[in-house]
XYZ file of C-alpha atoms in Angstrom:
177
model
C 0.000 0.000 0.000
C 2.969 2.318 0.556
C 3.745 2.263 -3.178
C 0.273 3.733 -3.844
C 0.888 6.625 -1.439
C 4.322 7.236 -2.951
C 2.845 7.288 -6.467
C 0.022 9.633 -5.439
C 2.456 12.006 -3.725
C 4.698 12.026 -6.802
C 1.796 12.673 -9.219
C 0.239 15.336 -6.987
C 3.609 17.071 -6.797
C 3.941 17.091 -10.593
C 0.499 18.721 -10.878
C 1.246 21.197 -8.101
C 4.578 22.065 -9.707
C 2.794 23.245 -12.862
C 0.828 25.700 -10.718
C 3.936 26.766 -8.778
C 5.960 27.108 -11.989
C 3.265 29.203 -13.713
C 2.929 31.514 -10.701
C 6.717 31.747 -10.329
C 7.040 32.521 -14.023
C 4.421 35.261 -13.868
C 5.209 36.912 -10.543
C 8.889 36.175 -9.932
C 10.501 35.719 -13.349
C 8.449 38.538 -14.884
C 8.669 40.493 -11.616
C 11.578 40.949 -9.232
C 13.491 38.027 -10.831
C 13.473 39.588 -14.309
C 17.245 40.076 -14.126
C 17.802 36.340 -14.623
C 14.794 35.726 -16.855
C 15.544 38.574 -19.275
C 18.213 36.391 -20.891
C 15.471 33.972 -21.933
C 13.556 36.681 -23.796
C 16.543 38.016 -25.731
C 18.427 36.463 -28.650
C 21.684 34.758 -27.689
C 24.282 32.468 -29.208
C 25.418 30.493 -26.165
C 24.046 27.131 -25.115
C 23.231 28.471 -21.665
C 21.449 31.570 -20.455
C 21.249 33.223 -17.049
C 17.628 32.046 -16.848
C 18.919 28.461 -16.496
C 19.794 29.322 -12.897
C 16.100 28.922 -12.059
C 16.376 25.241 -13.036
C 19.466 24.919 -10.835
C 17.582 26.409 -7.862
C 14.667 23.987 -8.311
C 17.053 21.061 -8.819
C 18.903 21.864 -5.582
C 15.597 22.134 -3.726
C 14.518 18.786 -5.171
C 17.809 17.140 -4.174
C 17.455 18.548 -0.666
C 13.928 17.154 -0.346
C 14.989 13.717 -1.584
C 17.919 13.734 0.852
C 15.670 14.715 3.778
C 13.162 12.048 2.743
C 15.735 9.274 2.542
C 17.037 10.317 5.950
C 13.803 10.101 7.849
C 11.026 12.373 6.597
C 9.421 9.802 4.277
C 7.062 11.887 2.075
C 9.725 14.462 1.218
C 11.649 12.058 -0.991
C 8.536 11.558 -3.115
C 7.853 15.281 -3.257
C 11.454 15.720 -4.424
C 10.981 12.919 -6.944
C 7.820 14.656 -8.214
C 9.753 17.907 -8.606
C 12.447 16.011 -10.508
C 9.825 14.430 -12.762
C 8.318 17.852 -13.439
C 11.799 19.197 -14.184
C 12.384 16.438 -16.734
C 9.021 17.147 -18.407
C 9.775 20.873 -18.397
C 13.170 20.235 -19.985
C 11.659 18.074 -22.730
C 8.721 20.390 -23.525
C 10.086 23.884 -22.897
C 13.764 23.601 -23.733
C 13.500 20.795 -26.272
C 10.198 21.196 -28.075
C 9.466 24.917 -27.798
C 12.930 26.490 -27.832
C 14.660 23.798 -29.890
C 17.697 23.684 -27.587
C 18.282 20.099 -28.667
C 20.149 18.933 -31.751
C 16.956 17.743 -33.478
C 14.126 19.956 -34.697
C 10.451 19.057 -34.380
C 7.545 21.462 -34.676
C 4.212 19.870 -33.762
C 1.462 20.334 -36.324
C -1.606 19.351 -34.301
C -2.996 18.450 -30.918
C -1.766 19.120 -27.400
C 1.897 19.637 -28.309
C 0.996 22.209 -30.974
C -1.103 24.081 -28.409
C 1.807 24.134 -25.931
C 4.224 25.181 -28.636
C 2.042 27.994 -29.965
C 1.069 29.252 -26.495
C 4.691 29.672 -25.519
C 5.509 31.312 -28.847
C 2.711 33.795 -28.081
C 4.284 34.345 -24.658
C 7.471 35.413 -26.445
C 5.597 37.549 -29.009
C 5.620 40.420 -26.511
C 8.789 42.465 -26.059
C 9.686 42.942 -22.420
C 8.155 41.541 -19.279
C 4.749 43.270 -19.343
C 1.684 42.137 -21.280
C 2.708 38.504 -21.811
C 0.276 35.586 -21.854
C 0.528 31.889 -21.008
C 2.929 31.443 -18.115
C 2.492 27.687 -17.686
C 4.814 25.087 -19.162
C 2.761 21.888 -19.408
C -0.691 23.479 -19.651
C -1.752 26.164 -22.087
C -5.143 27.860 -22.349
C -6.944 27.569 -25.691
C -5.075 29.503 -28.370
C -8.039 31.654 -29.392
C -8.288 32.950 -25.809
C -4.584 33.780 -25.735
C -4.863 35.581 -29.081
C -7.855 37.596 -27.828
C -5.989 38.521 -24.636
C -2.934 39.651 -26.598
C -5.086 41.773 -28.930
C -6.921 43.332 -25.981
C -3.733 44.110 -24.034
C -2.050 45.698 -27.008
C -5.008 47.707 -28.320
C -5.603 45.844 -31.555
C -8.923 45.157 -33.194
C -10.164 41.557 -33.287
C -8.068 39.471 -35.695
C -5.633 42.341 -36.332
C -2.136 40.958 -36.000
C -3.380 37.667 -34.568
C -0.729 35.044 -34.023
C -1.132 32.317 -36.585
C -0.034 28.730 -36.521
C 1.190 26.521 -39.315
C -1.749 24.555 -40.770
C -2.538 21.155 -39.241
C -2.815 19.292 -42.491
C -1.995 19.948 -46.173
C -5.608 20.867 -47.028
C -5.882 23.466 -44.265
C -4.269 26.233 -46.314
C -7.281 26.302 -48.651
C -9.777 26.454 -45.785
C -7.780 29.192 -44.038
C -8.069 31.588 -47.027
C-alpha cells in the first residue's frame, strides 16, 4: 500500500509544480526576478542563459527534499521525486520542443503539443516583461483565448495581428483563405 501513497504524492507534486511554476514565471521571473529571466527573452548564441539558474535552484531544492526524505522524513523524498519528474518534463517540452535547444528539430502540427508550442511562442511575441500571456509550461489555455488577450492588451482590433499557426494538415491552407 505504501507504493500507492508514494505514487500519489509524486503525481500530486507534478500537478502542483505546474501551478507553482506558472505563478513563479508570472510573478517572480516577470517580476523581481526579471534580471535572470531577461536572458530567456533576448536572442543569444550560447548554449546556456542566465535564466537556467532557475532550473538549478529547483534542482537543488529537489535534491534537498529527496535527501531529507531518505534520511527520515518519508514523504519528502517523493515530493522531491515529483519535482524532478516535473523538471524532466519541463526540460523536454520547454527547452526541447518549444525552444529547440536540442540537436533535433520538431515542430508539432496538431494536438496538445501544438497548443503548448504555440502558447509559448505567443508568450514570447511580446517584447519585455509586461503584457505577456501563457505562463504555464505543461498546460496552455486555448489559443483563441490567448490571441484575444494579446489583442486586448495591445489595443488591436479583433483578428488584427493575430498570431497564426502553421496549418494542421496539407488541405488546411485552402480552408484558411
